[in-house]
Short mmCIF file of C-alpha atoms in Angstrom, two decimals:
data_model
loop_
_atom_site.label_atom_id
_atom_site.label_comp_id
_atom_site.label_asym_id
_atom_site.label_seq_id
_atom_site.Cartn_x
_atom_site.Cartn_y
_atom_site.Cartn_z
CA UNK A 1 126.00 101.54 94.36
CA UNK A 2 126.64 105.15 95.34
CA UNK A 3 124.85 107.02 98.10
CA UNK A 4 122.74 109.10 95.71
CA UNK A 5 121.27 105.99 94.10
CA UNK A 6 120.47 104.48 97.49
CA UNK A 7 118.61 107.63 98.52
CA UNK A 8 116.88 107.49 95.14
CA UNK A 9 115.58 104.02 95.91
CA UNK A 10 114.19 105.24 99.25
CA UNK A 11 112.42 108.10 97.46
CA UNK A 12 111.24 105.63 94.83
CA UNK A 13 109.72 103.42 97.53
CA UNK A 14 107.78 106.37 98.93
CA UNK A 15 106.14 107.17 95.60
CA UNK A 16 104.83 103.62 95.25
CA UNK A 17 101.09 103.38 95.95
CA UNK A 18 99.62 100.56 98.02
CA UNK A 19 97.24 97.87 96.87
CA UNK A 20 94.16 99.42 98.02
CA UNK A 21 94.81 97.59 97.72
CA UNK A 22 70.57 97.43 102.62
CA UNK A 23 68.53 99.55 100.78
CA UNK A 24 67.48 102.90 102.31
CA UNK A 25 64.48 104.97 101.34
CA UNK A 26 66.65 108.09 101.45
CA UNK A 27 70.25 108.70 102.52
CA UNK A 28 70.69 110.48 105.84
CA UNK A 29 73.90 112.47 105.47
CA UNK A 30 73.41 114.85 108.39
CA UNK A 31 73.48 112.31 111.21
CA UNK A 32 76.96 111.52 112.60
CA UNK A 33 78.13 108.21 111.13
CA UNK A 34 79.11 105.38 113.39
CA UNK A 35 82.68 104.15 113.18
CA UNK A 36 82.93 101.44 110.53
CA UNK A 37 83.20 97.89 111.90
CA UNK A 38 86.69 96.39 111.90
CA UNK A 39 87.70 94.27 108.95
CA UNK A 40 90.49 91.75 109.02
CA UNK A 41 92.12 90.77 105.71
CA UNK A 42 92.06 87.11 104.73
CA UNK A 43 95.32 85.13 104.81
CA UNK A 44 97.66 86.06 101.99
CA UNK A 45 96.30 89.58 101.56
CA UNK A 46 99.08 91.97 100.50
CA UNK A 47 99.99 94.38 103.26
CA UNK A 48 99.38 97.96 102.11
CA UNK A 49 101.85 100.73 102.74
CA UNK A 50 100.90 103.23 105.45
CA UNK A 51 98.93 106.49 105.26
CA UNK A 52 101.97 108.73 104.59
CA UNK A 53 101.57 107.78 100.91
CA UNK A 54 98.27 109.64 100.74
CA UNK A 55 99.69 112.54 102.72
CA UNK A 56 102.47 112.83 100.15
CA UNK A 57 99.82 113.45 97.50
CA UNK A 58 98.07 116.01 99.70
CA UNK A 59 101.37 117.81 100.29
CA UNK A 60 101.96 118.12 96.54
CA UNK A 61 98.47 119.59 96.16
CA UNK A 62 99.01 121.99 99.07
CA UNK A 63 102.04 123.61 97.45
CA UNK A 64 100.38 123.99 94.07
CA UNK A 65 101.42 121.10 91.81
CA UNK A 66 97.80 120.54 90.80
CA UNK A 67 94.35 121.43 92.11
CA UNK A 68 92.29 119.00 94.14
CA UNK A 69 89.80 120.67 96.49
CA UNK A 70 88.51 117.30 97.74
CA UNK A 71 91.64 115.55 98.97
CA UNK A 72 91.46 117.54 102.23
CA UNK A 73 88.31 115.61 103.16
CA UNK A 74 90.03 112.24 102.90
CA UNK A 75 93.65 112.83 103.87
CA UNK A 76 95.23 114.60 106.80
CA UNK A 77 97.90 117.24 106.13
CA UNK A 78 101.49 116.06 105.85
CA UNK A 79 103.59 116.81 108.92
CA UNK A 80 106.77 117.37 106.94
CA UNK A 81 107.90 118.43 103.49
CA UNK A 82 108.33 115.77 100.83
CA UNK A 83 111.26 115.56 98.44
CA UNK A 84 110.81 117.51 95.17
CA UNK A 85 111.47 114.30 93.22
CA UNK A 86 108.42 112.71 94.85
CA UNK A 87 106.20 115.71 94.15
CA UNK A 88 107.23 115.94 90.48
CA UNK A 89 106.77 112.19 90.13
CA UNK A 90 103.25 112.46 91.48
CA UNK A 91 102.49 115.36 89.16
CA UNK A 92 103.60 113.37 86.09
CA UNK A 93 101.51 110.42 87.27
CA UNK A 94 98.36 112.51 87.82
CA UNK A 95 98.83 114.36 84.52
CA UNK A 96 99.50 111.20 82.49
CA UNK A 97 96.55 109.22 83.81
CA UNK A 98 94.26 112.25 83.50
CA UNK A 99 95.23 112.80 79.86
CA UNK A 100 94.34 109.21 78.94
CA UNK A 101 91.11 109.29 80.96
CA UNK A 102 90.01 112.59 79.45
CA UNK A 103 90.78 111.37 75.93
CA UNK A 104 88.59 108.32 76.52
CA UNK A 105 85.71 110.39 77.94
CA UNK A 106 85.81 112.82 75.03
CA UNK A 107 86.06 110.03 72.46
CA UNK A 108 82.96 108.33 73.90
CA UNK A 109 81.22 111.66 74.63
CA UNK A 110 80.93 110.43 78.24
CA UNK A 111 78.62 107.61 77.11
CA UNK A 112 80.78 105.13 79.00
CA UNK A 113 81.59 103.83 82.46
CA UNK A 114 84.79 103.98 84.52
CA UNK A 115 85.93 101.31 86.97
CA UNK A 116 88.71 102.42 89.31
CA UNK A 117 90.36 99.28 90.71
CA UNK A 118 92.00 99.79 94.09
CA UNK A 119 90.74 103.37 94.19
CA UNK A 120 91.70 104.13 97.79
CA UNK A 121 90.96 107.76 98.66
CA UNK A 122 90.99 108.89 95.02
CA UNK A 123 88.88 112.00 94.25
CA UNK A 124 88.46 111.61 90.49
CA UNK A 125 84.65 111.32 90.60
CA UNK A 126 84.25 114.71 92.28
CA UNK A 127 86.78 116.41 89.99
CA UNK A 128 85.11 115.01 86.87
CA UNK A 129 81.75 116.30 88.07
CA UNK A 130 83.25 119.77 88.50
CA UNK A 131 84.53 119.59 84.92
CA UNK A 132 81.16 118.34 83.59
CA UNK A 133 82.87 115.15 82.40
CA UNK A 134 81.08 112.48 84.41
CA UNK A 135 80.61 109.14 82.64
CA UNK A 136 77.25 107.39 82.81
CA UNK A 137 78.53 105.67 85.93
CA UNK A 138 81.74 105.77 87.96
CA UNK A 139 82.68 102.68 90.03
CA UNK A 140 85.32 102.36 92.73
CA UNK A 141 86.52 99.03 94.12
CA UNK A 142 88.74 98.35 97.10
CA UNK A 143 89.14 96.22 100.20
CA UNK A 144 86.34 96.48 102.81
CA UNK A 145 88.52 98.38 105.30
CA UNK A 146 89.32 101.11 102.74
CA UNK A 147 85.75 101.31 101.42
CA UNK A 148 84.30 101.62 104.96
CA UNK A 149 86.67 104.48 105.73
CA UNK A 150 85.80 106.29 102.50
CA UNK A 151 82.04 105.91 102.99
CA UNK A 152 82.45 107.17 106.56
CA UNK A 153 84.08 110.34 105.19
CA UNK A 154 81.48 110.79 102.44
CA UNK A 155 78.58 110.51 104.90
CA UNK A 156 80.08 112.98 107.35
CA UNK A 157 81.29 115.66 104.91
CA UNK A 158 78.68 117.57 102.82
CA UNK A 159 81.22 118.69 100.15
CA UNK A 160 81.57 114.97 99.33
CA UNK A 161 77.97 113.81 99.76
CA UNK A 162 76.30 116.75 98.01
CA UNK A 163 77.83 116.10 94.52
CA UNK A 164 76.72 112.47 94.74
CA UNK A 165 73.14 113.50 95.50
CA UNK A 166 73.16 116.22 92.82
CA UNK A 167 74.12 113.67 90.18
CA UNK A 168 71.72 110.99 91.45
CA UNK A 169 68.40 110.30 89.75
CA UNK A 170 65.74 107.76 90.56
CA UNK A 171 64.48 106.34 93.85
CA UNK A 172 66.97 103.57 94.42
CA UNK A 173 69.88 104.52 96.68
CA UNK A 174 71.96 101.88 98.44
CA UNK A 175 74.27 102.60 101.36
CA UNK A 176 75.74 100.49 104.12
CA UNK A 177 79.11 100.13 105.84
CA UNK A 178 80.86 98.58 102.84
CA UNK A 179 78.98 99.84 99.78
CA UNK A 180 77.32 102.88 98.29
CA UNK A 181 75.36 102.84 95.05
CA UNK A 182 73.75 105.84 93.37
CA UNK A 183 72.81 106.25 89.72
CA UNK A 184 76.18 107.84 88.79
CA UNK A 185 78.60 106.73 91.53
CA UNK A 186 79.23 103.43 93.27
CA UNK A 187 81.85 102.24 95.71
CA UNK A 188 82.02 98.61 96.72
CA UNK A 189 84.22 96.22 98.62
CA UNK A 190 85.71 93.33 96.69
CA UNK A 191 88.93 91.36 96.41
CA UNK A 192 90.45 92.05 93.00
CA UNK A 193 92.16 88.65 93.10
CA UNK A 194 88.73 86.98 92.81
CA UNK A 195 87.44 87.97 89.37
CA UNK A 196 84.15 86.07 89.61
CA UNK A 197 83.30 87.83 92.90
CA UNK A 198 84.27 91.18 91.40
CA UNK A 199 82.09 90.56 88.34
CA UNK A 200 79.10 89.54 90.46
CA UNK A 201 79.30 92.60 92.72
CA UNK A 202 79.77 95.08 89.86
CA UNK A 203 76.76 93.65 88.01
CA UNK A 204 74.72 93.94 91.19
CA UNK A 205 75.54 97.65 91.08
CA UNK A 206 74.43 97.92 87.44
CA UNK A 207 77.70 97.61 85.58
CA UNK A 208 76.80 97.56 81.86
CA UNK A 209 78.97 95.24 79.76
CA UNK A 210 77.66 96.85 76.57
CA UNK A 211 79.01 100.31 77.44
CA UNK A 212 82.54 101.38 76.48
CA UNK A 213 84.47 100.87 79.72
CA UNK A 214 87.68 102.36 81.07
CA UNK A 215 89.42 100.42 83.84
CA UNK A 216 92.16 102.09 85.89
CA UNK A 217 94.73 100.39 88.14
CA UNK A 218 97.44 102.50 89.80
CA UNK A 219 100.08 100.52 91.71
CA UNK A 220 97.67 97.60 92.09
CA UNK A 221 98.71 94.73 89.82
CA UNK A 222 102.26 94.69 91.24
CA UNK A 223 100.85 93.55 94.62
CA UNK A 224 99.12 90.55 93.02
CA UNK A 225 100.76 87.33 91.87
CA UNK A 226 101.22 87.02 88.07
CA UNK A 227 98.40 84.47 88.01
CA UNK A 228 96.03 86.76 89.91
CA UNK A 229 96.74 89.83 87.77
CA UNK A 230 96.43 87.71 84.61
CA UNK A 231 92.99 86.55 85.76
CA UNK A 232 91.90 90.15 86.38
CA UNK A 233 93.21 91.33 82.99
CA UNK A 234 91.52 88.44 81.17
CA UNK A 235 88.24 89.16 82.93
CA UNK A 236 88.43 92.82 81.89
CA UNK A 237 89.32 91.99 78.28
CA UNK A 238 86.55 89.41 77.91
CA UNK A 239 83.70 91.11 79.78
CA UNK A 240 83.10 94.32 77.84
CA UNK A 241 82.16 95.03 74.24
CA UNK A 242 84.71 97.84 74.16
CA UNK A 243 87.26 98.50 76.87
CA UNK A 244 90.47 100.33 77.66
CA UNK A 245 92.78 99.44 80.56
CA UNK A 246 95.20 101.95 82.11
CA UNK A 247 97.92 100.57 84.36
CA UNK A 248 100.41 102.72 86.29
CA UNK A 249 103.18 100.94 88.16
CA UNK A 250 106.88 100.07 88.33
CA UNK A 251 109.12 99.16 85.41
CA UNK A 252 112.79 98.30 84.80
CA UNK A 253 112.85 96.50 88.13
CA UNK A 254 115.61 94.08 87.16
CA UNK A 255 118.37 96.69 87.46
CA UNK A 256 120.19 97.66 90.64
CA UNK A 257 117.97 100.67 91.39
CA UNK A 258 114.89 98.47 91.18
CA UNK A 259 116.42 95.75 93.33
CA UNK A 260 117.23 98.17 96.13
CA UNK A 261 113.69 99.52 95.97
CA UNK A 262 112.35 95.96 96.39
CA UNK A 263 114.67 95.38 99.36
CA UNK A 264 113.49 98.61 101.01
CA UNK A 265 109.85 97.55 100.68
CA UNK A 266 110.61 94.07 102.03
CA UNK A 267 112.11 95.69 105.13
CA UNK A 268 108.71 97.37 105.57
CA UNK A 269 107.10 93.92 105.29
CA UNK A 270 105.63 94.85 101.93
CA UNK A 271 106.14 92.33 99.15
CA UNK A 272 105.77 93.03 95.42
CA UNK A 273 104.25 89.70 94.40
CA UNK A 274 103.86 90.75 90.76
CA UNK A 275 107.23 92.32 90.14
CA UNK A 276 108.05 89.73 87.48
CA UNK A 277 105.90 91.63 84.97
CA UNK A 278 107.73 94.87 85.76
CA UNK A 279 111.09 93.98 84.22
CA UNK A 280 110.71 96.26 81.20
CA UNK A 281 108.27 98.17 79.04
CA UNK A 282 108.17 95.11 76.77
CA UNK A 283 107.19 92.81 79.65
CA UNK A 284 104.43 95.22 80.63
CA UNK A 285 103.05 95.28 77.07
CA UNK A 286 103.42 91.52 76.71
CA UNK A 287 101.36 90.85 79.84
CA UNK A 288 98.46 92.85 78.43
CA UNK A 289 98.67 91.22 74.99
CA UNK A 290 98.90 87.69 76.44
CA UNK A 291 95.74 88.24 78.47
CA UNK A 292 93.34 89.13 75.68
CA UNK A 293 94.03 92.78 74.85
CA UNK A 294 94.38 93.58 71.17
CA UNK A 295 96.64 96.61 71.33
CA UNK A 296 98.98 97.75 74.11
CA UNK A 297 101.36 100.67 74.65
CA UNK A 298 103.75 101.54 77.49
CA UNK A 299 105.94 104.57 78.17
CA UNK A 300 108.07 105.39 81.19
CA UNK A 301 107.35 108.45 83.29
CA UNK A 302 110.44 110.30 82.09
CA UNK A 303 108.90 110.24 78.63
CA UNK A 304 105.62 111.51 80.09
CA UNK A 305 107.53 114.28 81.86
CA UNK A 306 109.21 115.31 78.60
CA UNK A 307 105.77 115.51 76.96
CA UNK A 308 104.40 117.92 79.56
CA UNK A 309 103.54 121.34 78.12
CA UNK A 310 106.47 123.68 78.62
CA UNK A 311 104.33 126.13 80.59
CA UNK A 312 103.47 123.35 83.07
CA UNK A 313 107.10 122.30 83.40
CA UNK A 314 108.21 125.87 84.05
CA UNK A 315 105.47 126.33 86.65
CA UNK A 316 106.10 123.17 88.66
CA UNK A 317 109.88 123.48 88.49
CA UNK A 318 109.48 126.96 89.98
CA UNK A 319 107.64 125.57 93.02
CA UNK A 320 110.66 123.87 94.58
CA UNK A 321 114.40 123.78 94.07
CA UNK A 322 115.67 120.42 92.80
CA UNK A 323 119.32 119.71 93.43
CA UNK A 324 119.79 116.36 91.68
CA UNK A 325 118.01 116.06 88.35
CA UNK A 326 119.74 112.72 87.79
CA UNK A 327 117.82 111.29 90.74
CA UNK A 328 114.53 112.51 89.25
CA UNK A 329 115.40 110.80 85.96
CA UNK A 330 116.22 107.54 87.76
CA UNK A 331 112.93 107.68 89.58
CA UNK A 332 110.89 108.45 86.48
CA UNK A 333 112.57 105.67 84.50
CA UNK A 334 111.32 103.13 87.03
CA UNK A 335 107.62 103.93 86.67
CA UNK A 336 105.44 103.64 83.59
CA UNK A 337 101.96 104.13 82.23
CA UNK A 338 100.56 101.31 80.10
CA UNK A 339 97.27 101.27 78.24
CA UNK A 340 95.54 98.59 76.23
CA UNK A 341 92.37 98.28 74.18
CA UNK A 342 90.04 95.48 73.14
CA UNK A 343 86.63 95.88 71.53
CA UNK A 344 84.00 94.34 69.31
CA UNK A 345 82.62 97.57 67.86
CA UNK A 346 85.69 99.29 66.42
CA UNK A 347 86.11 101.80 69.22
CA UNK A 348 89.53 100.59 70.28
CA UNK A 349 91.73 101.45 67.34
CA UNK A 350 90.30 104.94 67.09
CA UNK A 351 90.69 105.41 70.84
CA UNK A 352 94.29 104.22 70.79
CA UNK A 353 95.00 106.44 67.79
CA UNK A 354 93.43 109.37 69.60
CA UNK A 355 95.59 108.82 72.67
CA UNK A 356 98.77 108.41 70.64
CA UNK A 357 97.87 111.55 68.67
CA UNK A 358 97.22 113.42 71.92
CA UNK A 359 100.65 112.46 73.26
CA UNK A 360 102.37 113.35 70.00
CA UNK A 361 100.60 116.70 69.89
CA UNK A 362 101.70 117.52 73.41
CA UNK A 363 105.23 116.50 72.46
CA UNK A 364 105.18 118.75 69.40
CA UNK A 365 103.82 121.64 71.47
CA UNK A 366 106.70 121.23 73.91
CA UNK A 367 109.29 121.10 71.15
CA UNK A 368 107.86 124.10 69.32
CA UNK A 369 107.80 126.09 72.56
CA UNK A 370 111.41 125.24 73.27
CA UNK A 371 112.44 126.13 69.75
#
């Protein structure tokens, strides 16, 4: 393997996201929060990659790839510049997931719920509120250590706590070290490898199985064993009357580029327990179909990048000089977005058709612009 490909695998490893992996009469946001109690993961818990991953996202925001006024409250500034390949990869990821999410919200007229699995320090709830696109309820799930840190930040920073209170209605408001539950936003600690525990906790926080539900997992399933991710996918497919699942993670991992990426992560003591499902786009689709989903699609991130509106491409490519476009293509070909639908009230086919139409329309817009 040549030197450029080896560097590409190092860049590829940096883009990979980690597995993220008391009732009060009224919330008291103004008082300084105590440090969250320590939490030790149980044996066998995947070891997440360090904080620089989140700082990479903040760096991309800071130089103008996309707007996120809330990330500054969760993530410290990056101490050094990140490679343009990483920043463009993040932009394609954010754009692709956002397009699918927005299509689902508009199709359901926001009469739905969103469950973000392994949400980490994601800011989607606050951005959706700014866009007047909040679903009936937005759930976030992660390990206790991550949830405690996020709640700590929310309690201590009014730009985060105020939107939650503005969207809240009713008297019930739950907050403690490892959970927060308002009428429109909830964050809770749970192990995604234990579906029955996850189901119990979400129902405690008023998850509605009759509502159309969008579940999002970004670089999460790959850190679980095939059996564990299959259990989670089956639970999601069988629990809701109408549901859509969006999965963003690695693909084409059987080739040399993918193998070097795996070796780099292993040297960081980070194992990809679920890499078997990441061999190809077909294996990604097959996993979804074998675990109860009726329809499944998968496209690599290079295809997503080609579908970006030409004005966006011109803008982001003007932000930084990129020397090796071949490296960007290699990187993009080893990540994918998959989405699947299952329902009992005929929402799914129309939702899938809407998403496919949306992607095709963007593609046509790009081609017409270039012509």
